Amino acid sequence: MSRVVYVNGSYVPEDQGKVSIFDRGFLFADGVYEVTAVVGGKLVDYDPHMERLERSLKEIEMSWPCSKAELRQMHEELIKRNKLDEGIIYMQVTRGSADRDFKFPKETKSTLIAFTQVQKLLDNPYAVTGVKVVTIPDIRWARRDIKSVMLLAPVLGKQRAYEQGAFEGWMIEDGKITEGTSSNAYIVKDGRVITRALSNSILAGCTRRMLFRMAKEHGVTIEERLFTPDEAYAADEAFLTSASNFVLPIVEIDGKRIGGGQPGPTVRKLREIYLDEVRAQAGV
Ligand code: PMP
């Protein structure tokens, strides 16, 4: 089935969704994006994604492409028109199109596009088996807190991980793990969850934020600090979070088995309480 996509105010069949070759997203990766999960035809954790979008836009000195109400309506319209039950909505805003010139163009209207993608989120087989990760160097820029469409480093990193039979690459900077190429990174030791604190070095995951809230409500301690690959190899459990994977157990890091190669009790509990909240929001 061909999707209906959104391009600058219009809903069109996906093969008719067109953006100029002069678009600054295309020429400079001059734009930001968000990915929001949809379960049971309902947006999951929508507001934090829009808060983060607001921050990303502000940081790159770009204004909202439309009102917040219109943006919400656009998300809901895409779900409706595509009869999306479970999957994601990808949306991106760029600084619009103009003659190629690094500095901001004057009076250019931003480009807003969005589309849906079907994906199984609740019944993810990887949640049962766990996934493998490999460590890779973090070669990204210094403002990873901005959800920029400039994703070449994560693309190369994910490909490198995939070629080694891994699901995700955990990036290393100054001997410490920053995050996954498209997810936040955690280990568990003696029942305590350890993850890096927020800074310009990582993206403030919306899943991370909701997980923190859920963990607090269920008495799971989270310690925000740096950790090394060696510490990760010796951890009892490890996991990742993202809007499209929720909470996913990791059973191998750089070929070393974690927790005997099986998802452990803390991550299983965290995934369960996370899914309970998702189901509650979706009403399923
Ligand atoms: N870090 C990076 C680098 C990411 O690309 C993502 C996914 N967008 C995340 C973390 C997780 O963020 P979220 O939970 O909001 O999907």
PDB file of C-alpha atoms and ligand atoms in Angstrom:
ATOM      1  CA  MET A   1       0.000   0.000   0.000  1.00  0.00           C
ATOM      2  CA  SER A   2       1.326   3.395  -0.932  1.00  0.00           C
ATOM      3  CA  ARG A   3       1.504   5.842   1.958  1.00  0.00           C
ATOM      4  CA  VAL A   4       0.129   9.314   2.197  1.00  0.00           C
ATOM      5  CA  VAL A   5       2.931  11.684   3.232  1.00  0.00           C
ATOM      6  CA  TYR A   6       2.926  15.297   4.350  1.00  0.00           C
ATOM      7  CA  VAL A   7       4.892  17.983   2.486  1.00  0.00           C
ATOM      8  CA  ASN A   8       4.578  21.672   3.363  1.00  0.00           C
ATOM      9  CA  GLY A   9       0.881  21.706   4.136  1.00  0.00           C
ATOM     10  CA  SER A  10      -0.271  19.039   1.646  1.00  0.00           C
ATOM     11  CA  TYR A  11      -1.095  15.354   2.028  1.00  0.00           C
ATOM     12  CA  VAL A  12       0.046  13.537  -1.096  1.00  0.00           C
ATOM     13  CA  PRO A  13       0.764   9.952  -2.251  1.00  0.00           C
ATOM     14  CA  GLU A  14       4.357   9.106  -1.305  1.00  0.00           C
ATOM     15  CA  ASP A  15       5.632   9.129  -4.896  1.00  0.00           C
ATOM     16  CA  GLN A  16       4.388  12.704  -5.247  1.00  0.00           C
ATOM     17  CA  GLY A  17       6.078  14.029  -2.104  1.00  0.00           C
ATOM     18  CA  LYS A  18       8.771  16.293  -3.539  1.00  0.00           C
ATOM     19  CA  VAL A  19      11.298  18.741  -2.053  1.00  0.00           C
ATOM     20  CA  SER A  20      13.582  21.106  -3.988  1.00  0.00           C
ATOM     21  CA  ILE A  21      17.192  20.122  -4.744  1.00  0.00           C
ATOM     22  CA  PHE A  22      18.057  23.531  -3.215  1.00  0.00           C
ATOM     23  CA  ASP A  23      16.590  22.527   0.126  1.00  0.00           C
ATOM     24  CA  ARG A  24      19.136  23.241   2.856  1.00  0.00           C
ATOM     25  CA  GLY A  25      18.344  19.925   4.496  1.00  0.00           C
ATOM     26  CA  PHE A  26      19.602  18.241   1.323  1.00  0.00           C
ATOM     27  CA  LEU A  27      22.593  20.558   0.776  1.00  0.00           C
ATOM     28  CA  PHE A  28      23.779  21.213   4.356  1.00  0.00           C
ATOM     29  CA  ALA A  29      21.810  18.867   6.654  1.00  0.00           C
ATOM     30  CA  ASP A  30      20.491  22.203   7.958  1.00  0.00           C
ATOM     31  CA  GLY A  31      17.497  20.865   9.828  1.00  0.00           C
ATOM     32  CA  VAL A  32      16.145  18.904  12.761  1.00  0.00           C
ATOM     33  CA  TYR A  33      13.760  16.002  13.188  1.00  0.00           C
ATOM     34  CA  GLU A  34      11.691  13.910  15.563  1.00  0.00           C
ATOM     35  CA  VAL A  35      10.484  10.322  15.598  1.00  0.00           C
ATOM     36  CA  THR A  36       7.375   9.530  17.620  1.00  0.00           C
ATOM     37  CA  ALA A  37       5.988   6.056  18.282  1.00  0.00           C
ATOM     38  CA  VAL A  38       2.399   5.138  17.465  1.00  0.00           C
ATOM     39  CA  VAL A  39       0.637   2.290  19.263  1.00  0.00           C
ATOM     40  CA  GLY A  40      -3.013   1.369  18.754  1.00  0.00           C
ATOM     41  CA  GLY A  41      -3.278   4.357  16.405  1.00  0.00           C
ATOM     42  CA  LYS A  42      -2.281   6.717  19.245  1.00  0.00           C
ATOM     43  CA  LEU A  43       0.822   8.893  19.620  1.00  0.00           C
ATOM     44  CA  VAL A  44       3.076   7.744  22.468  1.00  0.00           C
ATOM     45  CA  ASP A  45       4.748  10.336  24.705  1.00  0.00           C
ATOM     46  CA  TYR A  46       4.090  13.070  22.126  1.00  0.00           C
ATOM     47  CA  ASP A  47       4.624  16.201  24.241  1.00  0.00           C
ATOM     48  CA  PRO A  48       8.269  15.489  25.231  1.00  0.00           C
ATOM     49  CA  HIS A  49       9.106  15.017  21.536  1.00  0.00           C
ATOM     50  CA  MET A  50       7.644  18.420  20.734  1.00  0.00           C
ATOM     51  CA  GLU A  51       9.468  19.995  23.672  1.00  0.00           C
ATOM     52  CA  ARG A  52      12.705  18.564  22.317  1.00  0.00           C
ATOM     53  CA  LEU A  53      11.841  19.798  18.821  1.00  0.00           C
ATOM     54  CA  GLU A  54      11.291  23.277  20.249  1.00  0.00           C
ATOM     55  CA  ARG A  55      14.706  23.143  21.871  1.00  0.00           C
ATOM     56  CA  SER A  56      16.421  21.821  18.717  1.00  0.00           C
ATOM     57  CA  LEU A  57      14.818  24.598  16.639  1.00  0.00           C
ATOM     58  CA  LYS A  58      15.876  27.242  19.132  1.00  0.00           C
ATOM     59  CA  GLU A  59      19.456  25.970  19.244  1.00  0.00           C
ATOM     60  CA  ILE A  60      19.816  26.275  15.483  1.00  0.00           C
ATOM     61  CA  GLU A  61      17.912  29.579  15.383  1.00  0.00           C
ATOM     62  CA  MET A  62      15.017  28.295  13.334  1.00  0.00           C
ATOM     63  CA  SER A  63      11.381  29.174  13.948  1.00  0.00           C
ATOM     64  CA  TRP A  64       8.442  26.763  14.136  1.00  0.00           C
ATOM     65  CA  PRO A  65       7.256  25.781  10.656  1.00  0.00           C
ATOM     66  CA  CYS A  66       3.621  26.002  11.783  1.00  0.00           C
ATOM     67  CA  SER A  67       1.695  26.252  15.030  1.00  0.00           C
ATOM     68  CA  LYS A  68       2.035  23.511  17.648  1.00  0.00           C
ATOM     69  CA  ALA A  69      -1.663  22.711  17.245  1.00  0.00           C
ATOM     70  CA  GLU A  70      -1.224  22.311  13.474  1.00  0.00           C
ATOM     71  CA  LEU A  71       1.755  20.023  14.019  1.00  0.00           C
ATOM     72  CA  ARG A  72      -0.234  17.788  16.345  1.00  0.00           C
ATOM     73  CA  GLN A  73      -3.118  17.777  13.906  1.00  0.00           C
ATOM     74  CA  MET A  74      -0.725  16.806  11.094  1.00  0.00           C
ATOM     75  CA  HIS A  75       0.570  13.832  13.136  1.00  0.00           C
ATOM     76  CA  GLU A  76      -2.977  12.676  13.796  1.00  0.00           C
ATOM     77  CA  GLU A  77      -4.053  13.173  10.204  1.00  0.00           C
ATOM     78  CA  LEU A  78      -1.143  11.028   8.971  1.00  0.00           C
ATOM     79  CA  ILE A  79      -2.149   8.232  11.357  1.00  0.00           C
ATOM     80  CA  LYS A  80      -5.736   8.459  10.098  1.00  0.00           C
ATOM     81  CA  ARG A  81      -4.957   8.660   6.395  1.00  0.00           C
ATOM     82  CA  ASN A  82      -2.513   5.747   6.607  1.00  0.00           C
ATOM     83  CA  LYS A  83      -4.637   3.728   9.062  1.00  0.00           C
ATOM     84  CA  LEU A  84      -1.456   3.359  11.099  1.00  0.00           C
ATOM     85  CA  ASP A  85      -1.954   1.028  14.035  1.00  0.00           C
ATOM     86  CA  GLU A  86       1.649   0.491  15.171  1.00  0.00           C
ATOM     87  CA  GLY A  87       4.811   2.160  13.957  1.00  0.00           C
ATOM     88  CA  ILE A  88       6.434   5.568  13.895  1.00  0.00           C
ATOM     89  CA  ILE A  89       5.959   9.056  12.512  1.00  0.00           C
ATOM     90  CA  TYR A  90       9.085  10.750  11.222  1.00  0.00           C
ATOM     91  CA  MET A  91       8.972  14.534  10.857  1.00  0.00           C
ATOM     92  CA  GLN A  92      11.683  16.950   9.778  1.00  0.00           C
ATOM     93  CA  VAL A  93      12.024  20.691   9.481  1.00  0.00           C
ATOM     94  CA  THR A  94      14.759  22.303   7.419  1.00  0.00           C
ATOM     95  CA  ARG A  95      15.719  25.912   6.833  1.00  0.00           C
ATOM     96  CA  GLY A  96      14.026  25.800   3.429  1.00  0.00           C
ATOM     97  CA  SER A  97      15.455  26.234  -0.050  1.00  0.00           C
ATOM     98  CA  ALA A  98      17.611  29.028  -1.401  1.00  0.00           C
ATOM     99  CA  ASP A  99      20.727  29.473  -3.538  1.00  0.00           C
ATOM    100  CA  ARG A 100      23.594  27.572  -1.972  1.00  0.00           C
ATOM    101  CA  ASP A 101      25.214  29.827   0.625  1.00  0.00           C
ATOM    102  CA  PHE A 102      26.335  28.734   4.099  1.00  0.00           C
ATOM    103  CA  LYS A 103      24.870  31.639   6.003  1.00  0.00           C
ATOM    104  CA  PHE A 104      21.150  31.717   6.757  1.00  0.00           C
ATOM    105  CA  PRO A 105      19.047  32.800   3.770  1.00  0.00           C
ATOM    106  CA  LYS A 106      16.797  35.822   4.255  1.00  0.00           C
ATOM    107  CA  GLU A 107      13.034  35.263   4.284  1.00  0.00           C
ATOM    108  CA  THR A 108      13.103  31.627   3.331  1.00  0.00           C
ATOM    109  CA  LYS A 109      10.176  29.492   4.425  1.00  0.00           C
ATOM    110  CA  SER A 110      11.170  26.341   6.250  1.00  0.00           C
ATOM    111  CA  THR A 111      10.399  22.940   4.760  1.00  0.00           C
ATOM    112  CA  LEU A 112       8.248  20.571   6.815  1.00  0.00           C
ATOM    113  CA  ILE A 113       7.814  16.955   5.806  1.00  0.00           C
ATOM    114  CA  ALA A 114       6.496  13.908   7.635  1.00  0.00           C
ATOM    115  CA  PHE A 115       5.694  10.289   6.929  1.00  0.00           C
ATOM    116  CA  THR A 116       4.603   7.128   8.700  1.00  0.00           C
ATOM    117  CA  GLN A 117       6.420   3.819   8.877  1.00  0.00           C
ATOM    118  CA  VAL A 118       4.809   0.551   9.992  1.00  0.00           C
ATOM    119  CA  GLN A 119       6.827  -1.230  12.681  1.00  0.00           C
ATOM    120  CA  LYS A 120       6.079  -3.803  15.362  1.00  0.00           C
ATOM    121  CA  LEU A 121       6.808  -2.095  18.659  1.00  0.00           C
ATOM    122  CA  LEU A 122       5.069  -4.027  21.429  1.00  0.00           C
ATOM    123  CA  ASP A 123       5.880  -7.553  20.229  1.00  0.00           C
ATOM    124  CA  ASN A 124       9.520  -7.106  19.354  1.00  0.00           C
ATOM    125  CA  PRO A 125      11.272 -10.497  19.100  1.00  0.00           C
ATOM    126  CA  TYR A 126      14.549  -8.820  20.123  1.00  0.00           C
ATOM    127  CA  ALA A 127      13.000  -8.075  23.507  1.00  0.00           C
ATOM    128  CA  VAL A 128      12.944 -11.827  24.149  1.00  0.00           C
ATOM    129  CA  THR A 129      16.362 -12.743  22.756  1.00  0.00           C
ATOM    130  CA  GLY A 130      18.239  -9.528  23.522  1.00  0.00           C
ATOM    131  CA  VAL A 131      20.609  -7.922  21.010  1.00  0.00           C
ATOM    132  CA  LYS A 132      24.336  -7.607  20.436  1.00  0.00           C
ATOM    133  CA  VAL A 133      26.264  -4.350  20.386  1.00  0.00           C
ATOM    134  CA  VAL A 134      29.816  -3.482  19.417  1.00  0.00           C
ATOM    135  CA  THR A 135      31.791  -0.437  20.491  1.00  0.00           C
ATOM    136  CA  ILE A 136      32.911   2.080  17.892  1.00  0.00           C
ATOM    137  CA  PRO A 137      34.609   5.489  18.073  1.00  0.00           C
ATOM    138  CA  ASP A 138      32.329   8.494  18.526  1.00  0.00           C
ATOM    139  CA  ILE A 139      33.194  10.678  15.549  1.00  0.00           C
ATOM    140  CA  ARG A 140      30.195  13.040  15.803  1.00  0.00           C
ATOM    141  CA  TRP A 141      30.137  16.812  16.288  1.00  0.00           C
ATOM    142  CA  ALA A 142      30.034  18.504  19.693  1.00  0.00           C
ATOM    143  CA  ARG A 143      26.269  19.320  19.785  1.00  0.00           C
ATOM    144  CA  ARG A 144      24.672  15.890  19.988  1.00  0.00           C
ATOM    145  CA  ASP A 145      21.938  17.356  22.198  1.00  0.00           C
ATOM    146  CA  ILE A 146      20.447  18.855  19.012  1.00  0.00           C
ATOM    147  CA  LYS A 147      18.426  16.297  17.060  1.00  0.00           C
ATOM    148  CA  SER A 148      20.005  17.296  13.768  1.00  0.00           C
ATOM    149  CA  VAL A 149      19.406  15.494  10.462  1.00  0.00           C
ATOM    150  CA  MET A 150      23.198  15.418  10.050  1.00  0.00           C
ATOM    151  CA  LEU A 151      23.450  11.661  10.618  1.00  0.00           C
ATOM    152  CA  LEU A 152      26.420  10.454   8.588  1.00  0.00           C
ATOM    153  CA  ALA A 153      28.409   9.366  11.662  1.00  0.00           C
ATOM    154  CA  PRO A 154      25.497   7.265  13.015  1.00  0.00           C
ATOM    155  CA  VAL A 155      24.901   5.842   9.522  1.00  0.00           C
ATOM    156  CA  LEU A 156      28.538   4.712   9.250  1.00  0.00           C
ATOM    157  CA  GLY A 157      28.508   3.482  12.848  1.00  0.00           C
ATOM    158  CA  LYS A 158      25.318   1.449  12.456  1.00  0.00           C
ATOM    159  CA  GLN A 159      26.624  -0.079   9.225  1.00  0.00           C
ATOM    160  CA  ARG A 160      29.866  -1.036  10.946  1.00  0.00           C
ATOM    161  CA  ALA A 161      27.880  -2.645  13.791  1.00  0.00           C
ATOM    162  CA  TYR A 162      25.616  -4.461  11.325  1.00  0.00           C
ATOM    163  CA  GLU A 163      28.615  -5.840   9.440  1.00  0.00           C
ATOM    164  CA  GLN A 164      29.838  -7.333  12.718  1.00  0.00           C
ATOM    165  CA  GLY A 165      26.473  -8.997  13.329  1.00  0.00           C
ATOM    166  CA  ALA A 166      25.416  -6.428  15.942  1.00  0.00           C
ATOM    167  CA  PHE A 167      22.137  -4.536  16.277  1.00  0.00           C
ATOM    168  CA  GLU A 168      23.671  -1.324  17.598  1.00  0.00           C
ATOM    169  CA  GLY A 169      27.011   0.447  17.947  1.00  0.00           C
ATOM    170  CA  TRP A 170      27.913   1.985  21.306  1.00  0.00           C
ATOM    171  CA  MET A 171      30.115   4.986  20.685  1.00  0.00           C
ATOM    172  CA  ILE A 172      33.206   5.725  22.731  1.00  0.00           C
ATOM    173  CA  GLU A 173      34.768   9.084  23.490  1.00  0.00           C
ATOM    174  CA  ASP A 174      37.665   9.611  25.909  1.00  0.00           C
ATOM    175  CA  GLY A 175      37.408   5.971  26.954  1.00  0.00           C
ATOM    176  CA  LYS A 176      33.749   6.303  28.016  1.00  0.00           C
ATOM    177  CA  ILE A 177      30.542   5.227  26.309  1.00  0.00           C
ATOM    178  CA  THR A 178      28.473   8.148  25.093  1.00  0.00           C
ATOM    179  CA  GLU A 179      25.382   6.451  23.611  1.00  0.00           C
ATOM    180  CA  GLY A 180      24.200   4.212  20.779  1.00  0.00           C
ATOM    181  CA  THR A 181      24.096   5.431  17.175  1.00  0.00           C
ATOM    182  CA  SER A 182      20.315   5.873  17.559  1.00  0.00           C
ATOM    183  CA  SER A 183      19.632   5.024  21.203  1.00  0.00           C
ATOM    184  CA  ASN A 184      20.703   5.769  24.775  1.00  0.00           C
ATOM    185  CA  ALA A 185      22.981   3.286  26.582  1.00  0.00           C
ATOM    186  CA  TYR A 186      22.639   1.713  30.049  1.00  0.00           C
ATOM    187  CA  ILE A 187      24.245  -0.973  32.177  1.00  0.00           C
ATOM    188  CA  VAL A 188      22.978  -2.569  35.386  1.00  0.00           C
ATOM    189  CA  LYS A 189      25.228  -3.457  38.313  1.00  0.00           C
ATOM    190  CA  ASP A 190      23.966  -4.827  41.627  1.00  0.00           C
ATOM    191  CA  GLY A 191      20.417  -3.767  40.746  1.00  0.00           C
ATOM    192  CA  ARG A 192      21.400  -0.153  39.972  1.00  0.00           C
ATOM    193  CA  VAL A 193      20.924   1.253  36.498  1.00  0.00           C
ATOM    194  CA  ILE A 194      23.897   3.302  35.266  1.00  0.00           C
ATOM    195  CA  THR A 195      23.701   5.756  32.378  1.00  0.00           C
ATOM    196  CA  ARG A 196      25.531   8.898  31.357  1.00  0.00           C
ATOM    197  CA  ALA A 197      24.071  12.232  32.527  1.00  0.00           C
ATOM    198  CA  LEU A 198      22.613  14.623  29.967  1.00  0.00           C
ATOM    199  CA  SER A 199      24.970  17.129  28.351  1.00  0.00           C
ATOM    200  CA  ASN A 200      25.880  18.304  24.847  1.00  0.00           C
ATOM    201  CA  SER A 201      27.569  14.911  24.361  1.00  0.00           C
ATOM    202  CA  ILE A 202      24.351  12.909  23.990  1.00  0.00           C
ATOM    203  CA  LEU A 203      20.762  13.269  22.854  1.00  0.00           C
ATOM    204  CA  ALA A 204      18.237  13.668  25.658  1.00  0.00           C
ATOM    205  CA  GLY A 205      16.117  10.628  24.778  1.00  0.00           C
ATOM    206  CA  CYS A 206      12.386  10.949  25.329  1.00  0.00           C
ATOM    207  CA  THR A 207      12.312   7.227  26.148  1.00  0.00           C
ATOM    208  CA  ARG A 208      15.090   7.828  28.683  1.00  0.00           C
ATOM    209  CA  ARG A 209      13.006  10.574  30.256  1.00  0.00           C
ATOM    210  CA  MET A 210       9.897   8.406  30.580  1.00  0.00           C
ATOM    211  CA  LEU A 211      11.985   5.464  31.793  1.00  0.00           C
ATOM    212  CA  PHE A 212      13.430   7.643  34.572  1.00  0.00           C
ATOM    213  CA  ARG A 213       9.900   8.508  35.673  1.00  0.00           C
ATOM    214  CA  MET A 214       8.751   4.870  35.570  1.00  0.00           C
ATOM    215  CA  ALA A 215      11.891   3.647  37.379  1.00  0.00           C
ATOM    216  CA  LYS A 216      11.362   6.180  40.153  1.00  0.00           C
ATOM    217  CA  GLU A 217       7.755   5.136  40.588  1.00  0.00           C
ATOM    218  CA  HIS A 218       8.831   1.488  40.851  1.00  0.00           C
ATOM    219  CA  GLY A 219      11.787   2.014  43.161  1.00  0.00           C
ATOM    220  CA  VAL A 220      14.532   1.265  40.617  1.00  0.00           C
ATOM    221  CA  THR A 221      17.658   3.367  41.271  1.00  0.00           C
ATOM    222  CA  ILE A 222      19.282   5.162  38.355  1.00  0.00           C
ATOM    223  CA  GLU A 223      22.804   6.473  38.726  1.00  0.00           C
ATOM    224  CA  GLU A 224      23.855   9.099  36.199  1.00  0.00           C
ATOM    225  CA  ARG A 225      27.563   8.749  35.534  1.00  0.00           C
ATOM    226  CA  LEU A 226      30.072   7.820  32.874  1.00  0.00           C
ATOM    227  CA  PHE A 227      31.002   4.182  32.318  1.00  0.00           C
ATOM    228  CA  THR A 228      33.725   2.439  30.357  1.00  0.00           C
ATOM    229  CA  PRO A 229      33.523  -0.528  27.974  1.00  0.00           C
ATOM    230  CA  ASP A 230      35.324  -2.661  30.608  1.00  0.00           C
ATOM    231  CA  GLU A 231      32.661  -1.801  33.143  1.00  0.00           C
ATOM    232  CA  ALA A 232      30.012  -2.695  30.593  1.00  0.00           C
ATOM    233  CA  TYR A 233      31.626  -6.085  29.887  1.00  0.00           C
ATOM    234  CA  ALA A 234      31.482  -6.835  33.630  1.00  0.00           C
ATOM    235  CA  ALA A 235      27.903  -5.571  34.084  1.00  0.00           C
ATOM    236  CA  ASP A 236      25.062  -7.812  35.234  1.00  0.00           C
ATOM    237  CA  GLU A 237      22.798  -6.481  32.487  1.00  0.00           C
ATOM    238  CA  ALA A 238      22.793  -3.922  29.703  1.00  0.00           C
ATOM    239  CA  PHE A 239      20.095  -2.281  27.602  1.00  0.00           C
ATOM    240  CA  LEU A 240      19.253   0.523  25.214  1.00  0.00           C
ATOM    241  CA  THR A 241      16.272   2.842  24.833  1.00  0.00           C
ATOM    242  CA  SER A 242      14.722   4.671  21.889  1.00  0.00           C
ATOM    243  CA  ALA A 243      11.262   5.706  20.729  1.00  0.00           C
ATOM    244  CA  SER A 244      11.133   2.858  18.211  1.00  0.00           C
ATOM    245  CA  ASN A 245      12.589   0.135  20.463  1.00  0.00           C
ATOM    246  CA  PHE A 246      11.358   1.290  23.875  1.00  0.00           C
ATOM    247  CA  VAL A 247      13.575  -0.700  26.303  1.00  0.00           C
ATOM    248  CA  LEU A 248      15.665  -3.401  24.619  1.00  0.00           C
ATOM    249  CA  PRO A 249      17.950  -5.877  26.423  1.00  0.00           C
ATOM    250  CA  ILE A 250      21.570  -6.276  25.326  1.00  0.00           C
ATOM    251  CA  VAL A 251      23.128  -9.719  25.812  1.00  0.00           C
ATOM    252  CA  GLU A 252      26.532  -9.264  24.176  1.00  0.00           C
ATOM    253  CA  ILE A 253      29.019  -6.382  23.963  1.00  0.00           C
ATOM    254  CA  ASP A 254      32.096  -6.740  21.725  1.00  0.00           C
ATOM    255  CA  GLY A 255      31.633 -10.532  21.710  1.00  0.00           C
ATOM    256  CA  LYS A 256      31.468 -10.734  25.519  1.00  0.00           C
ATOM    257  CA  ARG A 257      28.296 -12.196  26.977  1.00  0.00           C
ATOM    258  CA  ILE A 258      26.413 -10.051  29.459  1.00  0.00           C
ATOM    259  CA  GLY A 259      24.345 -11.716  32.182  1.00  0.00           C
ATOM    260  CA  GLY A 260      25.023 -15.189  30.796  1.00  0.00           C
ATOM    261  CA  GLY A 261      23.687 -14.133  27.387  1.00  0.00           C
ATOM    262  CA  GLN A 262      20.066 -13.758  28.549  1.00  0.00           C
ATOM    263  CA  PRO A 263      17.980 -10.633  29.264  1.00  0.00           C
ATOM    264  CA  GLY A 264      18.181 -10.067  33.014  1.00  0.00           C
ATOM    265  CA  PRO A 265      15.482  -9.323  35.621  1.00  0.00           C
ATOM    266  CA  THR A 266      16.001  -5.544  35.840  1.00  0.00           C
ATOM    267  CA  VAL A 267      15.717  -4.906  32.117  1.00  0.00           C
ATOM    268  CA  ARG A 268      12.763  -7.293  31.804  1.00  0.00           C
ATOM    269  CA  LYS A 269      11.009  -5.414  34.595  1.00  0.00           C
ATOM    270  CA  LEU A 270      11.846  -2.010  33.087  1.00  0.00           C
ATOM    271  CA  ARG A 271      10.549  -3.052  29.667  1.00  0.00           C
ATOM    272  CA  GLU A 272       7.360  -4.369  31.251  1.00  0.00           C
ATOM    273  CA  ILE A 273       6.651  -1.214  33.246  1.00  0.00           C
ATOM    274  CA  TYR A 274       7.513   0.898  30.228  1.00  0.00           C
ATOM    275  CA  LEU A 275       5.102  -1.094  28.040  1.00  0.00           C
ATOM    276  CA  ASP A 276       2.400  -0.797  30.711  1.00  0.00           C
ATOM    277  CA  GLU A 277       2.691   2.994  30.436  1.00  0.00           C
ATOM    278  CA  VAL A 278       2.666   2.837  26.614  1.00  0.00           C
ATOM    279  CA  ARG A 279      -0.445   0.630  26.649  1.00  0.00           C
ATOM    280  CA  ALA A 280      -2.097   2.969  29.148  1.00  0.00           C
ATOM    281  CA  GLN A 281      -1.400   5.993  26.908  1.00  0.00           C
ATOM    282  CA  ALA A 282      -2.609   4.102  23.826  1.00  0.00           C
ATOM    283  CA  GLY A 283      -5.615   2.606  25.552  1.00  0.00           C
ATOM    284  CA  VAL A 284      -4.799  -0.915  24.301  1.00  0.00           C
TER     285      VAL A 284
HETATM  286  N1  PMP B   1      20.510   8.966  21.102  1.00  0.00           N
HETATM  287  C1  PMP B   1      20.552   9.121  19.772  1.00  0.00           C
HETATM  288  C2  PMP B   1      21.845   9.488  19.133  1.00  0.00           C
HETATM  289  C3  PMP B   1      19.397   8.913  18.993  1.00  0.00           C
HETATM  290  O1  PMP B   1      19.438   9.080  17.658  1.00  0.00           O
HETATM  291  C4  PMP B   1      18.202   8.519  19.630  1.00  0.00           C
HETATM  292  C5  PMP B   1      16.959   8.237  18.831  1.00  0.00           C
HETATM  293  N2  PMP B   1      16.491   9.347  18.196  1.00  0.00           N
HETATM  294  C6  PMP B   1      18.192   8.385  21.027  1.00  0.00           C
HETATM  295  C7  PMP B   1      19.365   8.619  21.728  1.00  0.00           C
HETATM  296  C8  PMP B   1      16.937   8.012  21.766  1.00  0.00           C
HETATM  297  O2  PMP B   1      16.017   9.074  21.781  1.00  0.00           O
HETATM  298  P1  PMP B   1      14.464   8.785  21.912  1.00  0.00           P
HETATM  299  O3  PMP B   1      14.287   7.942  23.120  1.00  0.00           O
HETATM  300  O4  PMP B   1      13.839  10.114  22.036  1.00  0.00           O
HETATM  301  O5  PMP B   1      14.057   8.057  20.654  1.00  0.00           O
END
